Amino acid sequence: MMVRRAAMIWLMHSLAYVAGLVLSGVVAVGLWTIVPVTGPTWMLFGLTLAVSIVAVGAGYGLYLTLVGLLLDIELGWSYYLLGPVIVLGVMGLVFGLVFLHVLTVGQGSVAGYVLLFLAGGLSMMRRAIPSEADET
């Protein structure tokens, strides 16, 4: 029964993760159609950061909503508040590794997505499968 539950968690996590990625991409592309591409460097940097934050936030919000509904678990505010910090931390780590030429841009992108996927899946496993201490 435990293996079946674990498989269900990873399947639902995968579906929600892909949906979040797709929404994030759609939001980013949609926002880029209205963002100017010329202007002072500080403005372009700020707009790029804003588009990234809104797109990642929308995708992460959809991910949490879907994974909570699909797995029938109640996610507390810590998931909504701590999750974006983890996402930013992974993005910063990947950026640093690419900047230091440890990874190429493509490798960094894939590594970031894999790290976020594993972190989310393990977090959902921890949340959705009760530990032995909780059962006593």
PDB file of C-alpha atoms in Angstrom:
ATOM      1  CA  MET A   1       0.000   0.000   0.000  1.00  0.00           C
ATOM      2  CA  MET A   2       2.873   2.380   0.831  1.00  0.00           C
ATOM      3  CA  VAL A   3       4.512   1.867  -2.590  1.00  0.00           C
ATOM      4  CA  ARG A   4       1.195   2.560  -4.318  1.00  0.00           C
ATOM      5  CA  ARG A   5       0.728   5.764  -2.322  1.00  0.00           C
ATOM      6  CA  ALA A   6       4.303   6.860  -3.102  1.00  0.00           C
ATOM      7  CA  ALA A   7       3.767   6.211  -6.819  1.00  0.00           C
ATOM      8  CA  MET A   8       0.529   8.208  -6.716  1.00  0.00           C
ATOM      9  CA  ILE A   9       2.291  11.098  -4.968  1.00  0.00           C
ATOM     10  CA  TRP A  10       5.056  11.230  -7.586  1.00  0.00           C
ATOM     11  CA  LEU A  11       2.562  10.960 -10.461  1.00  0.00           C
ATOM     12  CA  MET A  12       0.357  13.766  -9.138  1.00  0.00           C
ATOM     13  CA  HIS A  13       3.422  15.846  -8.275  1.00  0.00           C
ATOM     14  CA  SER A  14       4.683  15.353 -11.849  1.00  0.00           C
ATOM     15  CA  LEU A  15       1.372  16.418 -13.380  1.00  0.00           C
ATOM     16  CA  ALA A  16       1.126  19.495 -11.180  1.00  0.00           C
ATOM     17  CA  TYR A  17       4.787  20.357 -11.843  1.00  0.00           C
ATOM     18  CA  VAL A  18       4.317  20.239 -15.613  1.00  0.00           C
ATOM     19  CA  ALA A  19       1.128  22.320 -15.353  1.00  0.00           C
ATOM     20  CA  GLY A  20       3.004  24.898 -13.261  1.00  0.00           C
ATOM     21  CA  LEU A  21       5.858  25.025 -15.772  1.00  0.00           C
ATOM     22  CA  VAL A  22       3.463  25.481 -18.679  1.00  0.00           C
ATOM     23  CA  LEU A  23       1.564  28.273 -16.907  1.00  0.00           C
ATOM     24  CA  SER A  24       4.828  29.929 -15.923  1.00  0.00           C
ATOM     25  CA  GLY A  25       5.971  29.898 -19.551  1.00  0.00           C
ATOM     26  CA  VAL A  26       2.653  31.195 -20.848  1.00  0.00           C
ATOM     27  CA  VAL A  27       2.625  34.038 -18.331  1.00  0.00           C
ATOM     28  CA  ALA A  28       6.234  34.949 -19.134  1.00  0.00           C
ATOM     29  CA  VAL A  29       5.620  34.968 -22.889  1.00  0.00           C
ATOM     30  CA  GLY A  30       2.402  36.924 -22.429  1.00  0.00           C
ATOM     31  CA  LEU A  31       4.069  39.541 -20.273  1.00  0.00           C
ATOM     32  CA  TRP A  32       6.987  39.903 -22.690  1.00  0.00           C
ATOM     33  CA  THR A  33       4.538  40.987 -25.408  1.00  0.00           C
ATOM     34  CA  ILE A  34       3.716  44.127 -23.401  1.00  0.00           C
ATOM     35  CA  VAL A  35       7.160  44.837 -21.897  1.00  0.00           C
ATOM     36  CA  PRO A  36       9.358  47.293 -23.808  1.00  0.00           C
ATOM     37  CA  VAL A  37      12.629  45.843 -25.065  1.00  0.00           C
ATOM     38  CA  THR A  38      14.531  49.118 -25.275  1.00  0.00           C
ATOM     39  CA  GLY A  39      15.416  51.609 -22.615  1.00  0.00           C
ATOM     40  CA  PRO A  40      17.859  52.124 -19.778  1.00  0.00           C
ATOM     41  CA  THR A  41      19.623  49.026 -18.477  1.00  0.00           C
ATOM     42  CA  TRP A  42      18.174  49.420 -14.976  1.00  0.00           C
ATOM     43  CA  MET A  43      14.646  49.481 -16.392  1.00  0.00           C
ATOM     44  CA  LEU A  44      15.192  46.382 -18.539  1.00  0.00           C
ATOM     45  CA  PHE A  45      16.763  44.532 -15.605  1.00  0.00           C
ATOM     46  CA  GLY A  46      13.850  45.484 -13.353  1.00  0.00           C
ATOM     47  CA  LEU A  47      11.270  44.449 -15.941  1.00  0.00           C
ATOM     48  CA  THR A  48      13.043  41.131 -16.506  1.00  0.00           C
ATOM     49  CA  LEU A  49      13.066  40.476 -12.786  1.00  0.00           C
ATOM     50  CA  ALA A  50       9.399  41.454 -12.489  1.00  0.00           C
ATOM     51  CA  VAL A  51       8.354  39.173 -15.355  1.00  0.00           C
ATOM     52  CA  SER A  52      10.321  36.299 -13.808  1.00  0.00           C
ATOM     53  CA  ILE A  53       8.809  36.805 -10.368  1.00  0.00           C
ATOM     54  CA  VAL A  54       5.234  37.019 -11.659  1.00  0.00           C
ATOM     55  CA  ALA A  55       5.673  34.028 -13.996  1.00  0.00           C
ATOM     56  CA  VAL A  56       7.328  31.796 -11.387  1.00  0.00           C
ATOM     57  CA  GLY A  57       4.796  32.886  -8.770  1.00  0.00           C
ATOM     58  CA  ALA A  58       1.849  32.018 -11.007  1.00  0.00           C
ATOM     59  CA  GLY A  59       3.345  28.632 -11.885  1.00  0.00           C
ATOM     60  CA  TYR A  60       4.181  27.833  -8.262  1.00  0.00           C
ATOM     61  CA  GLY A  61       0.703  28.865  -7.106  1.00  0.00           C
ATOM     62  CA  LEU A  62      -0.911  26.577  -9.667  1.00  0.00           C
ATOM     63  CA  TYR A  63       1.461  23.748  -8.706  1.00  0.00           C
ATOM     64  CA  LEU A  64       0.558  23.994  -5.011  1.00  0.00           C
ATOM     65  CA  THR A  65      -3.148  24.248  -5.724  1.00  0.00           C
ATOM     66  CA  LEU A  66      -3.141  21.238  -8.042  1.00  0.00           C
ATOM     67  CA  VAL A  67      -0.903  19.048  -5.890  1.00  0.00           C
ATOM     68  CA  GLY A  68      -3.051  19.801  -2.836  1.00  0.00           C
ATOM     69  CA  LEU A  69      -6.238  18.921  -4.706  1.00  0.00           C
ATOM     70  CA  LEU A  70      -4.846  15.872  -6.504  1.00  0.00           C
ATOM     71  CA  LEU A  71      -3.326  14.370  -3.364  1.00  0.00           C
ATOM     72  CA  ASP A  72      -6.158  15.521  -1.103  1.00  0.00           C
ATOM     73  CA  ILE A  73      -3.822  17.138   1.400  1.00  0.00           C
ATOM     74  CA  GLU A  74      -4.080  20.482   3.100  1.00  0.00           C
ATOM     75  CA  LEU A  75      -0.973  22.547   2.527  1.00  0.00           C
ATOM     76  CA  GLY A  76      -0.268  25.168   5.139  1.00  0.00           C
ATOM     77  CA  TRP A  77       0.935  28.699   4.558  1.00  0.00           C
ATOM     78  CA  SER A  78       4.506  27.550   5.023  1.00  0.00           C
ATOM     79  CA  TYR A  79       4.366  25.948   1.575  1.00  0.00           C
ATOM     80  CA  TYR A  80       3.177  29.202   0.027  1.00  0.00           C
ATOM     81  CA  LEU A  81       5.712  31.320   1.911  1.00  0.00           C
ATOM     82  CA  LEU A  82       8.783  29.060   2.016  1.00  0.00           C
ATOM     83  CA  GLY A  83       8.397  27.598  -1.486  1.00  0.00           C
ATOM     84  CA  PRO A  84       9.283  30.792  -3.361  1.00  0.00           C
ATOM     85  CA  VAL A  85      12.364  31.199  -1.150  1.00  0.00           C
ATOM     86  CA  ILE A  86      13.486  27.693  -2.129  1.00  0.00           C
ATOM     87  CA  VAL A  87      12.824  28.467  -5.803  1.00  0.00           C
ATOM     88  CA  LEU A  88      14.882  31.658  -5.574  1.00  0.00           C
ATOM     89  CA  GLY A  89      17.647  29.794  -3.750  1.00  0.00           C
ATOM     90  CA  VAL A  90      17.846  27.138  -6.459  1.00  0.00           C
ATOM     91  CA  MET A  91      17.784  29.821  -9.156  1.00  0.00           C
ATOM     92  CA  GLY A  92      20.607  31.666  -7.371  1.00  0.00           C
ATOM     93  CA  LEU A  93      22.652  28.482  -7.034  1.00  0.00           C
ATOM     94  CA  VAL A  94      22.215  27.651 -10.720  1.00  0.00           C
ATOM     95  CA  PHE A  95      23.053  31.223 -11.728  1.00  0.00           C
ATOM     96  CA  GLY A  96      26.209  31.088  -9.609  1.00  0.00           C
ATOM     97  CA  LEU A  97      27.310  27.775 -11.112  1.00  0.00           C
ATOM     98  CA  VAL A  98      26.718  29.073 -14.642  1.00  0.00           C
ATOM     99  CA  PHE A  99      28.505  32.349 -13.822  1.00  0.00           C
ATOM    100  CA  LEU A 100      31.516  30.425 -12.494  1.00  0.00           C
ATOM    101  CA  HIS A 101      31.506  28.270 -15.654  1.00  0.00           C
ATOM    102  CA  VAL A 102      30.888  25.084 -13.681  1.00  0.00           C
ATOM    103  CA  LEU A 103      27.755  24.488 -15.785  1.00  0.00           C
ATOM    104  CA  THR A 104      26.725  25.664 -19.225  1.00  0.00           C
ATOM    105  CA  VAL A 105      23.480  27.593 -19.560  1.00  0.00           C
ATOM    106  CA  GLY A 106      21.654  24.495 -20.798  1.00  0.00           C
ATOM    107  CA  GLN A 107      23.056  22.299 -18.038  1.00  0.00           C
ATOM    108  CA  GLY A 108      22.155  24.922 -15.448  1.00  0.00           C
ATOM    109  CA  SER A 109      18.592  25.144 -16.686  1.00  0.00           C
ATOM    110  CA  VAL A 110      18.111  21.383 -16.594  1.00  0.00           C
ATOM    111  CA  ALA A 111      19.852  21.097 -13.211  1.00  0.00           C
ATOM    112  CA  GLY A 112      17.580  23.798 -11.772  1.00  0.00           C
ATOM    113  CA  TYR A 113      14.416  22.081 -12.990  1.00  0.00           C
ATOM    114  CA  VAL A 114      15.617  18.703 -11.698  1.00  0.00           C
ATOM    115  CA  LEU A 115      16.495  20.149  -8.276  1.00  0.00           C
ATOM    116  CA  LEU A 116      13.110  21.851  -7.998  1.00  0.00           C
ATOM    117  CA  PHE A 117      11.309  18.696  -9.132  1.00  0.00           C
ATOM    118  CA  LEU A 118      13.111  16.540  -6.568  1.00  0.00           C
ATOM    119  CA  ALA A 119      12.641  19.074  -3.767  1.00  0.00           C
ATOM    120  CA  GLY A 120       8.922  19.319  -4.483  1.00  0.00           C
ATOM    121  CA  GLY A 121       8.446  15.562  -4.761  1.00  0.00           C
ATOM    122  CA  LEU A 122      10.335  14.830  -1.565  1.00  0.00           C
ATOM    123  CA  SER A 123       8.420  17.574   0.230  1.00  0.00           C
ATOM    124  CA  MET A 124       5.116  16.085  -0.928  1.00  0.00           C
ATOM    125  CA  MET A 125       6.243  12.592   0.120  1.00  0.00           C
ATOM    126  CA  ARG A 126       7.070  13.922   3.553  1.00  0.00           C
ATOM    127  CA  ARG A 127       3.739  15.730   3.780  1.00  0.00           C
ATOM    128  CA  ALA A 128       1.437  13.118   2.268  1.00  0.00           C
ATOM    129  CA  ILE A 129       2.802   9.951   3.898  1.00  0.00           C
ATOM    130  CA  PRO A 130       2.468  10.012   7.666  1.00  0.00           C
ATOM    131  CA  SER A 131       5.595   9.132   9.606  1.00  0.00           C
ATOM    132  CA  GLU A 132       5.690   6.445  12.249  1.00  0.00           C
ATOM    133  CA  ALA A 133       5.825   9.123  14.963  1.00  0.00           C
ATOM    134  CA  ASP A 134       2.533  10.595  13.719  1.00  0.00           C
ATOM    135  CA  GLU A 135       0.781   7.221  13.827  1.00  0.00           C
ATOM    136  CA  THR A 136       1.478   6.556  17.524  1.00  0.00           C
TER     137      THR A 136
END
